[in-house]
PDB file of C-alpha atoms in Angstrom:
ATOM      1  CA  UNK A 123      -3.581  21.364  11.024  1.00  0.00           C
ATOM      2  CA  UNK A 124      -1.849  18.191   9.888  1.00  0.00           C
ATOM      3  CA  UNK A 125      -3.401  16.255   6.986  1.00  0.00           C
ATOM      4  CA  UNK A 126      -2.329  12.618   6.627  1.00  0.00           C
ATOM      5  CA  UNK A 127      -2.527  11.274   3.072  1.00  0.00           C
ATOM      6  CA  UNK A 128      -1.875   7.877   1.493  1.00  0.00           C
ATOM      7  CA  UNK A 129       0.616   7.752  -1.377  1.00  0.00           C
ATOM      8  CA  UNK A 130      -0.276   6.598  -4.866  1.00  0.00           C
ATOM      9  CA  UNK A 131       0.808   3.242  -6.248  1.00  0.00           C
ATOM     10  CA  UNK A 132       1.775   4.868  -9.531  1.00  0.00           C
ATOM     11  CA  UNK A 133       4.440   7.568  -9.471  1.00  0.00           C
ATOM     12  CA  UNK A 134       5.537  10.192 -11.970  1.00  0.00           C
ATOM     13  CA  UNK A 135       8.869   9.584 -13.668  1.00  0.00           C
ATOM     14  CA  UNK A 136      11.906  11.191 -12.092  1.00  0.00           C
ATOM     15  CA  UNK A 137      12.641  13.686 -14.881  1.00  0.00           C
ATOM     16  CA  UNK A 138      15.640  15.967 -14.353  1.00  0.00           C
ATOM     17  CA  UNK A 139      17.005  17.587 -11.240  1.00  0.00           C
ATOM     18  CA  UNK A 140      19.105  16.913  -8.160  1.00  0.00           C
ATOM     19  CA  UNK A 141      19.838  13.392  -6.916  1.00  0.00           C
ATOM     20  CA  UNK A 142      18.220  11.886  -3.854  1.00  0.00           C
ATOM     21  CA  UNK A 143      19.535  13.242  -0.525  1.00  0.00           C
ATOM     22  CA  UNK A 144      17.776  11.283   2.237  1.00  0.00           C
ATOM     23  CA  UNK A 145      19.303  13.500   4.921  1.00  0.00           C
ATOM     24  CA  UNK A 146      17.440  16.512   3.495  1.00  0.00           C
ATOM     25  CA  UNK A 147      13.979  15.041   4.106  1.00  0.00           C
ATOM     26  CA  UNK A 148      11.744  16.551   6.769  1.00  0.00           C
ATOM     27  CA  UNK A 149      10.789  14.612   9.910  1.00  0.00           C
ATOM     28  CA  UNK A 150      14.477  13.778  10.480  1.00  0.00           C
ATOM     29  CA  UNK A 151      13.630  11.497  13.387  1.00  0.00           C
ATOM     30  CA  UNK A 152      12.663   8.923  10.757  1.00  0.00           C
ATOM     31  CA  UNK A 153      16.134   9.055   9.182  1.00  0.00           C
ATOM     32  CA  UNK A 154      17.556   5.837  10.616  1.00  0.00           C
ATOM     33  CA  UNK A 155      14.448   3.839   9.740  1.00  0.00           C
ATOM     34  CA  UNK A 156      14.427   5.303   6.220  1.00  0.00           C
ATOM     35  CA  UNK A 157      18.054   4.281   5.743  1.00  0.00           C
ATOM     36  CA  UNK A 158      17.275   0.719   6.855  1.00  0.00           C
ATOM     37  CA  UNK A 159      14.321   0.336   4.450  1.00  0.00           C
ATOM     38  CA  UNK A 160      16.195   1.955   1.565  1.00  0.00           C
ATOM     39  CA  UNK A 161      19.195  -0.315   2.056  1.00  0.00           C
ATOM     40  CA  UNK A 162      17.141  -3.486   2.141  1.00  0.00           C
ATOM     41  CA  UNK A 163      14.892  -2.471  -0.751  1.00  0.00           C
ATOM     42  CA  UNK A 164      17.851  -1.642  -2.989  1.00  0.00           C
ATOM     43  CA  UNK A 165      19.656  -4.847  -2.005  1.00  0.00           C
ATOM     44  CA  UNK A 166      16.542  -6.892  -2.746  1.00  0.00           C
ATOM     45  CA  UNK A 167      16.086  -5.317  -6.178  1.00  0.00           C
ATOM     46  CA  UNK A 168      19.750  -5.507  -7.163  1.00  0.00           C
ATOM     47  CA  UNK A 169      19.673  -9.250  -6.483  1.00  0.00           C
ATOM     48  CA  UNK A 170      17.091 -11.789  -7.666  1.00  0.00           C
ATOM     49  CA  UNK A 171      14.591  -9.943  -9.878  1.00  0.00           C
ATOM     50  CA  UNK A 172      11.911 -12.622  -9.576  1.00  0.00           C
ATOM     51  CA  UNK A 173      12.170 -12.689  -5.798  1.00  0.00           C
ATOM     52  CA  UNK A 174      11.990  -8.895  -5.685  1.00  0.00           C
ATOM     53  CA  UNK A 175       8.913  -8.878  -7.906  1.00  0.00           C
ATOM     54  CA  UNK A 176       7.238 -11.451  -5.658  1.00  0.00           C
ATOM     55  CA  UNK A 177       8.082  -9.600  -2.442  1.00  0.00           C
ATOM     56  CA  UNK A 178       6.849  -6.293  -3.842  1.00  0.00           C
ATOM     57  CA  UNK A 179       3.666  -7.854  -5.248  1.00  0.00           C
ATOM     58  CA  UNK A 180       4.339  -6.679  -8.791  1.00  0.00           C
ATOM     59  CA  UNK A 181       2.737  -8.096 -11.908  1.00  0.00           C
ATOM     60  CA  UNK A 182       4.785  -9.102 -14.938  1.00  0.00           C
ATOM     61  CA  UNK A 183       3.896  -5.790 -16.545  1.00  0.00           C
ATOM     62  CA  UNK A 184       5.493  -3.900 -13.652  1.00  0.00           C
ATOM     63  CA  UNK A 185       8.803  -5.771 -13.800  1.00  0.00           C
ATOM     64  CA  UNK A 186      10.555  -2.502 -14.657  1.00  0.00           C
ATOM     65  CA  UNK A 187       9.787  -1.177 -11.186  1.00  0.00           C
ATOM     66  CA  UNK A 188      12.377  -3.586  -9.768  1.00  0.00           C
ATOM     67  CA  UNK A 189      15.153  -2.002 -11.844  1.00  0.00           C
ATOM     68  CA  UNK A 190      13.931   1.453 -10.820  1.00  0.00           C
ATOM     69  CA  UNK A 191      14.202   0.520  -7.132  1.00  0.00           C
ATOM     70  CA  UNK A 192      17.686  -0.905  -7.683  1.00  0.00           C
ATOM     71  CA  UNK A 193      18.907   2.547  -8.772  1.00  0.00           C
ATOM     72  CA  UNK A 194      17.247   4.621  -6.038  1.00  0.00           C
ATOM     73  CA  UNK A 195      20.517   5.829  -4.517  1.00  0.00           C
ATOM     74  CA  UNK A 196      21.473   7.559  -7.763  1.00  0.00           C
ATOM     75  CA  UNK A 197      17.959   8.513  -8.834  1.00  0.00           C
ATOM     76  CA  UNK A 198      16.724  12.010  -9.613  1.00  0.00           C
ATOM     77  CA  UNK A 199      14.477  13.438  -6.896  1.00  0.00           C
ATOM     78  CA  UNK A 200      11.516  15.791  -7.272  1.00  0.00           C
ATOM     79  CA  UNK A 201       9.053  17.235  -4.750  1.00  0.00           C
ATOM     80  CA  UNK A 202       6.804  14.486  -3.419  1.00  0.00           C
ATOM     81  CA  UNK A 203       3.798  16.545  -4.496  1.00  0.00           C
ATOM     82  CA  UNK A 204       4.931  16.022  -8.096  1.00  0.00           C
ATOM     83  CA  UNK A 205       5.891  12.351  -7.709  1.00  0.00           C
ATOM     84  CA  UNK A 206       2.574  11.094  -6.337  1.00  0.00           C
ATOM     85  CA  UNK A 207      -0.150  10.805  -8.955  1.00  0.00           C
ATOM     86  CA  UNK A 208      -3.501   9.047  -9.185  1.00  0.00           C
ATOM     87  CA  UNK A 209      -7.113   9.838  -8.370  1.00  0.00           C
ATOM     88  CA  UNK A 210      -6.677  11.618  -5.032  1.00  0.00           C
ATOM     89  CA  UNK A 211      -3.771  13.740  -6.249  1.00  0.00           C
ATOM     90  CA  UNK A 212      -5.489  14.583  -9.526  1.00  0.00           C
ATOM     91  CA  UNK A 213      -8.473  15.897  -7.555  1.00  0.00           C
ATOM     92  CA  UNK A 214      -6.209  17.726  -5.114  1.00  0.00           C
ATOM     93  CA  UNK A 215      -4.398  19.456  -7.995  1.00  0.00           C
ATOM     94  CA  UNK A 216      -1.374  20.699  -6.072  1.00  0.00           C
ATOM     95  CA  UNK A 217       0.205  22.340  -9.107  1.00  0.00           C
ATOM     96  CA  UNK A 218      -2.836  24.580  -9.668  1.00  0.00           C
ATOM     97  CA  UNK A 219      -3.320  25.794  -6.099  1.00  0.00           C
ATOM     98  CA  UNK A 220      -3.197  29.569  -5.556  1.00  0.00           C
ATOM     99  CA  UNK A 221      -0.016  30.723  -3.757  1.00  0.00           C
ATOM    100  CA  UNK A 222      -1.582  31.025  -0.299  1.00  0.00           C
ATOM    101  CA  UNK A 223      -3.189  27.599  -0.608  1.00  0.00           C
ATOM    102  CA  UNK A 224       0.076  26.080  -1.853  1.00  0.00           C
ATOM    103  CA  UNK A 225       1.912  27.499   1.167  1.00  0.00           C
ATOM    104  CA  UNK A 226      -0.719  26.040   3.485  1.00  0.00           C
ATOM    105  CA  UNK A 227      -0.400  22.670   1.703  1.00  0.00           C
ATOM    106  CA  UNK A 228       3.370  22.685   2.226  1.00  0.00           C
ATOM    107  CA  UNK A 229       2.859  23.211   5.958  1.00  0.00           C
ATOM    108  CA  UNK A 230      -0.052  20.843   6.405  1.00  0.00           C
ATOM    109  CA  UNK A 231       0.173  17.811   4.101  1.00  0.00           C
ATOM    110  CA  UNK A 232       2.105  14.676   5.039  1.00  0.00           C
ATOM    111  CA  UNK A 233       2.159  11.611   2.781  1.00  0.00           C
ATOM    112  CA  UNK A 234       2.740   8.197   4.337  1.00  0.00           C
ATOM    113  CA  UNK A 235       5.076   5.826   2.494  1.00  0.00           C
ATOM    114  CA  UNK A 236       6.306   2.274   2.824  1.00  0.00           C
ATOM    115  CA  UNK A 237       9.813   3.438   1.903  1.00  0.00           C
ATOM    116  CA  UNK A 238      10.100   6.859   3.558  1.00  0.00           C
ATOM    117  CA  UNK A 239       7.680   6.465   6.456  1.00  0.00           C
ATOM    118  CA  UNK A 240       6.192   9.908   5.922  1.00  0.00           C
ATOM    119  CA  UNK A 241       7.224  12.935   3.864  1.00  0.00           C
ATOM    120  CA  UNK A 242       5.975  16.441   3.291  1.00  0.00           C
ATOM    121  CA  UNK A 243       4.948  17.347  -0.251  1.00  0.00           C
ATOM    122  CA  UNK A 244       7.990  19.602  -0.629  1.00  0.00           C
ATOM    123  CA  UNK A 245      10.444  16.802   0.218  1.00  0.00           C
ATOM    124  CA  UNK A 246      12.412  15.712  -2.829  1.00  0.00           C
ATOM    125  CA  UNK A 247      12.132  11.967  -3.479  1.00  0.00           C
ATOM    126  CA  UNK A 248      12.587   9.748  -6.546  1.00  0.00           C
ATOM    127  CA  UNK A 249       9.943   7.566  -8.120  1.00  0.00           C
ATOM    128  CA  UNK A 250       9.856   4.192  -6.339  1.00  0.00           C
ATOM    129  CA  UNK A 251       7.679   1.153  -5.725  1.00  0.00           C
ATOM    130  CA  UNK A 252       7.250  -0.131  -2.177  1.00  0.00           C
ATOM    131  CA  UNK A 253       3.840  -0.173  -0.520  1.00  0.00           C
ATOM    132  CA  UNK A 254       3.203  -0.283   3.221  1.00  0.00           C
ATOM    133  CA  UNK A 255       1.840  -3.806   2.773  1.00  0.00           C
ATOM    134  CA  UNK A 256       5.237  -5.157   1.673  1.00  0.00           C
ATOM    135  CA  UNK A 257       7.085  -7.591   3.956  1.00  0.00           C
ATOM    136  CA  UNK A 258      10.824  -7.180   3.386  1.00  0.00           C
ATOM    137  CA  UNK A 259      12.926 -10.278   4.180  1.00  0.00           C
ATOM    138  CA  UNK A 260      15.049  -8.615   6.859  1.00  0.00           C
ATOM    139  CA  UNK A 261      12.703  -6.002   8.310  1.00  0.00           C
ATOM    140  CA  UNK A 262       9.374  -7.789   8.086  1.00  0.00           C
ATOM    141  CA  UNK A 263       6.014  -6.113   7.458  1.00  0.00           C
ATOM    142  CA  UNK A 264       6.589  -2.406   6.890  1.00  0.00           C
ATOM    143  CA  UNK A 265       3.376  -1.352   8.606  1.00  0.00           C
ATOM    144  CA  UNK A 266       4.679  -2.876  11.833  1.00  0.00           C
ATOM    145  CA  UNK A 267       8.269  -1.762  11.239  1.00  0.00           C
ATOM    146  CA  UNK A 268       7.313   1.928  11.083  1.00  0.00           C
ATOM    147  CA  UNK A 269       5.242   1.995  14.280  1.00  0.00           C
ATOM    148  CA  UNK A 270       8.094   2.586  16.705  1.00  0.00           C
ATOM    149  CA  UNK A 271       9.822   5.454  14.850  1.00  0.00           C
ATOM    150  CA  UNK A 272       6.460   7.006  13.994  1.00  0.00           C
ATOM    151  CA  UNK A 273       5.356   6.920  17.639  1.00  0.00           C
ATOM    152  CA  UNK A 274       8.157   9.310  18.596  1.00  0.00           C
ATOM    153  CA  UNK A 275       8.049  11.569  15.527  1.00  0.00           C
ATOM    154  CA  UNK A 276       4.413  12.082  14.542  1.00  0.00           C
ATOM    155  CA  UNK A 277       3.003  13.497  17.806  1.00  0.00           C
ATOM    156  CA  UNK A 278       5.550  16.312  17.560  1.00  0.00           C
ATOM    157  CA  UNK A 279       4.643  16.887  13.897  1.00  0.00           C
ATOM    158  CA  UNK A 280       0.971  17.059  14.875  1.00  0.00           C
ATOM    159  CA  UNK A 281       1.669  19.888  17.312  1.00  0.00           C
ATOM    160  CA  UNK A 282      -1.416  21.033  19.178  1.00  0.00           C
ATOM    161  CA  UNK A 283      -3.785  21.303  16.212  1.00  0.00           C
ATOM    162  CA  UNK A 284      -6.235  19.184  14.270  1.00  0.00           C
ATOM    163  CA  UNK A 285      -5.095  15.926  12.662  1.00  0.00           C
ATOM    164  CA  UNK A 286      -7.151  15.086   9.570  1.00  0.00           C
ATOM    165  CA  UNK A 287      -6.528  11.439   8.740  1.00  0.00           C
ATOM    166  CA  UNK A 288      -7.361  10.460   5.147  1.00  0.00           C
ATOM    167  CA  UNK A 289      -5.095   7.395   4.945  1.00  0.00           C
ATOM    168  CA  UNK A 290      -6.143   3.954   3.774  1.00  0.00           C
ATOM    169  CA  UNK A 291      -6.027   1.165   6.355  1.00  0.00           C
ATOM    170  CA  UNK A 292      -2.626  -0.169   5.267  1.00  0.00           C
ATOM    171  CA  UNK A 293      -0.977   3.202   5.866  1.00  0.00           C
ATOM    172  CA  UNK A 294      -2.974   3.947   9.000  1.00  0.00           C
ATOM    173  CA  UNK A 295      -1.385   0.845  10.531  1.00  0.00           C
ATOM    174  CA  UNK A 296       1.996   2.603  10.652  1.00  0.00           C
ATOM    175  CA  UNK A 297       0.805   5.242  13.137  1.00  0.00           C
ATOM    176  CA  UNK A 298      -2.390   5.456  15.129  1.00  0.00           C
ATOM    177  CA  UNK A 299      -2.754   8.680  17.119  1.00  0.00           C
ATOM    178  CA  UNK A 300      -3.074   8.005  20.829  1.00  0.00           C
ATOM    179  CA  UNK A 301      -4.038   9.873  23.951  1.00  0.00           C
ATOM    180  CA  UNK A 302      -4.544  13.601  23.633  1.00  0.00           C
ATOM    181  CA  UNK A 303      -3.559  13.606  19.937  1.00  0.00           C
ATOM    182  CA  UNK A 304      -6.274  11.045  19.163  1.00  0.00           C
ATOM    183  CA  UNK A 305      -8.868  13.317  20.749  1.00  0.00           C
ATOM    184  CA  UNK A 306      -8.181  15.979  18.115  1.00  0.00           C
ATOM    185  CA  UNK A 307      -7.944  13.543  15.206  1.00  0.00           C
ATOM    186  CA  UNK A 308     -10.711  13.060  12.649  1.00  0.00           C
ATOM    187  CA  UNK A 309     -10.826  10.081  10.296  1.00  0.00           C
ATOM    188  CA  UNK A 310     -12.894  10.384   7.135  1.00  0.00           C
ATOM    189  CA  UNK A 311     -14.660   7.906   4.910  1.00  0.00           C
ATOM    190  CA  UNK A 312     -16.741   8.729   1.853  1.00  0.00           C
ATOM    191  CA  UNK A 313     -20.093   7.015   1.375  1.00  0.00           C
ATOM    192  CA  UNK A 314     -22.142   6.937  -1.815  1.00  0.00           C
ATOM    193  CA  UNK A 315     -25.849   7.154  -1.015  1.00  0.00           C
ATOM    194  CA  UNK A 316     -28.439   5.993  -3.520  1.00  0.00           C
ATOM    195  CA  UNK A 317     -32.102   5.061  -3.301  1.00  0.00           C
ATOM    196  CA  UNK A 318     -32.967   1.545  -4.476  1.00  0.00           C
ATOM    197  CA  UNK A 319     -36.627   0.487  -4.416  1.00  0.00           C
ATOM    198  CA  UNK A 320     -37.410   3.338  -2.086  1.00  0.00           C
ATOM    199  CA  UNK A 321     -34.656   2.444   0.371  1.00  0.00           C
ATOM    200  CA  UNK A 322     -31.467   4.430   0.789  1.00  0.00           C
ATOM    201  CA  UNK A 323     -28.346   2.311   0.534  1.00  0.00           C
ATOM    202  CA  UNK A 324     -24.816   3.442   1.187  1.00  0.00           C
ATOM    203  CA  UNK A 325     -21.563   2.011  -0.075  1.00  0.00           C
ATOM    204  CA  UNK A 326     -17.881   2.853  -0.276  1.00  0.00           C
ATOM    205  CA  UNK A 327     -16.693   3.341  -3.856  1.00  0.00           C
ATOM    206  CA  UNK A 328     -12.903   3.285  -4.002  1.00  0.00           C
ATOM    207  CA  UNK A 329     -12.336   5.622  -6.955  1.00  0.00           C
ATOM    208  CA  UNK A 330     -14.835   8.204  -5.781  1.00  0.00           C
ATOM    209  CA  UNK A 331     -13.659   7.877  -2.192  1.00  0.00           C
ATOM    210  CA  UNK A 332     -10.190   9.000  -3.289  1.00  0.00           C
ATOM    211  CA  UNK A 333     -11.471  11.757  -5.573  1.00  0.00           C
ATOM    212  CA  UNK A 334     -13.742  13.208  -2.902  1.00  0.00           C
ATOM    213  CA  UNK A 335     -10.923  13.237  -0.358  1.00  0.00           C
ATOM    214  CA  UNK A 336      -8.753  15.101  -2.842  1.00  0.00           C
ATOM    215  CA  UNK A 337     -11.462  17.688  -3.494  1.00  0.00           C
ATOM    216  CA  UNK A 338     -12.148  18.007   0.230  1.00  0.00           C
ATOM    217  CA  UNK A 339      -8.517  18.870   0.972  1.00  0.00           C
ATOM    218  CA  UNK A 340      -8.306  21.229  -1.994  1.00  0.00           C
ATOM    219  CA  UNK A 341     -11.425  23.093  -0.858  1.00  0.00           C
ATOM    220  CA  UNK A 342     -10.057  23.475   2.680  1.00  0.00           C
ATOM    221  CA  UNK A 343      -6.743  24.772   1.335  1.00  0.00           C
ATOM    222  CA  UNK A 344      -8.201  27.226  -1.177  1.00  0.00           C
ATOM    223  CA  UNK A 345     -10.609  28.561   1.428  1.00  0.00           C
ATOM    224  CA  UNK A 346      -7.655  29.118   3.755  1.00  0.00           C
ATOM    225  CA  UNK A 347      -9.545  27.164   6.390  1.00  0.00           C
ATOM    226  CA  UNK A 348      -7.503  25.843   9.305  1.00  0.00           C
ATOM    227  CA  UNK A 349      -9.900  24.185  11.758  1.00  0.00           C
ATOM    228  CA  UNK A 350      -8.474  23.828  15.250  1.00  0.00           C
ATOM    229  CA  UNK A 351     -10.547  20.805  16.229  1.00  0.00           C
ATOM    230  CA  UNK A 352     -12.671  18.012  14.707  1.00  0.00           C
ATOM    231  CA  UNK A 353     -15.825  19.913  15.659  1.00  0.00           C
ATOM    232  CA  UNK A 354     -14.575  22.986  13.781  1.00  0.00           C
ATOM    233  CA  UNK A 355     -13.669  20.759  10.841  1.00  0.00           C
ATOM    234  CA  UNK A 356     -17.254  19.485  10.624  1.00  0.00           C
ATOM    235  CA  UNK A 357     -18.514  23.070  10.537  1.00  0.00           C
ATOM    236  CA  UNK A 358     -15.943  24.071   7.913  1.00  0.00           C
ATOM    237  CA  UNK A 359     -16.778  21.154   5.629  1.00  0.00           C
ATOM    238  CA  UNK A 360     -20.503  21.843   5.872  1.00  0.00           C
ATOM    239  CA  UNK A 361     -19.852  25.513   5.065  1.00  0.00           C
ATOM    240  CA  UNK A 362     -17.963  24.316   1.975  1.00  0.00           C
ATOM    241  CA  UNK A 363     -21.004  22.336   0.837  1.00  0.00           C
ATOM    242  CA  UNK A 364     -20.139  18.818   2.013  1.00  0.00           C
ATOM    243  CA  UNK A 365     -22.706  16.607   3.696  1.00  0.00           C
ATOM    244  CA  UNK A 366     -20.999  15.403   6.849  1.00  0.00           C
ATOM    245  CA  UNK A 367     -22.220  13.049   9.549  1.00  0.00           C
ATOM    246  CA  UNK A 368     -20.010  13.190  12.639  1.00  0.00           C
ATOM    247  CA  UNK A 369     -19.511  10.612  15.339  1.00  0.00           C
ATOM    248  CA  UNK A 370     -17.682  12.166  18.305  1.00  0.00           C
ATOM    249  CA  UNK A 371     -15.552   9.766  20.340  1.00  0.00           C
ATOM    250  CA  UNK A 372     -17.004   8.115  23.427  1.00  0.00           C
ATOM    251  CA  UNK A 373     -13.640   8.471  25.170  1.00  0.00           C
ATOM    252  CA  UNK A 374     -11.182  11.399  25.157  1.00  0.00           C
ATOM    253  CA  UNK A 375      -8.413   9.188  23.728  1.00  0.00           C
ATOM    254  CA  UNK A 376     -10.427   8.129  20.662  1.00  0.00           C
ATOM    255  CA  UNK A 377     -10.622   9.845  17.273  1.00  0.00           C
ATOM    256  CA  UNK A 378     -13.681  11.409  15.705  1.00  0.00           C
ATOM    257  CA  UNK A 379     -15.246   9.532  12.769  1.00  0.00           C
ATOM    258  CA  UNK A 380     -16.653  11.593   9.907  1.00  0.00           C
ATOM    259  CA  UNK A 381     -18.772  10.248   7.059  1.00  0.00           C
ATOM    260  CA  UNK A 382     -18.892  12.455   3.973  1.00  0.00           C
ATOM    261  CA  UNK A 383     -22.042  11.421   2.124  1.00  0.00           C
ATOM    262  CA  UNK A 384     -22.349  11.946  -1.628  1.00  0.00           C
ATOM    263  CA  UNK A 385     -25.135  11.152  -4.062  1.00  0.00           C
ATOM    264  CA  UNK A 386     -23.249  11.459  -7.329  1.00  0.00           C
ATOM    265  CA  UNK A 387     -20.107   9.638  -8.411  1.00  0.00           C
ATOM    266  CA  UNK A 388     -17.721  11.624 -10.612  1.00  0.00           C
TER     267      UNK A 388
END
């Protein structure tokens, strides 16, 4: 099972530890592309601060992120599972997983990144700021830039098992499973159902969408559940108490679509 996660905009501070070693990251087939993005990002942030802030889409209050990016080559690195924070990762609670679940997380979870392309949660990276929606002056839109290297690396990472895709649209643009891999991929959205004037209405609530996805992954990991297919995933999630509506693909090369329906937001 391979679980594709979005990163968080906010990152934990670097703390203490070893310096960044890009060559030590998993998915080494992305190495050349990572080096190109890192070089341009650092060059951008070392230069004109205002231009860098504009390119990265940072508010005045986040001006310090430019200086952080400028020092990435000499920055302290920590496991990605500790760097990424926010609603989804709070709900996932990697640091509190039992040992067996933590080992399964290390094998299964991949976080997509505008800077690194994709990393496993055990990969050591520094805190940075560069979303997939950024358009770097020399490389262009990162979502498009990553498609070619991802196309050769991710199918191998997916192996022959289930791909559970929990990414947001910006990060999904960097790699869309195709062919046989797509047929064993399941995308998930979370819908909040409520009755208004006797009529059920459903909506996507961003905060709760992220929190539910985090809890969903945590529950799969702690249960030691490794579904081999989207159909098995639907059964597993229902056994774990989730309300799931599944839409199988109409063609073998298309992904399954799963709606996880919730009635309470928390």
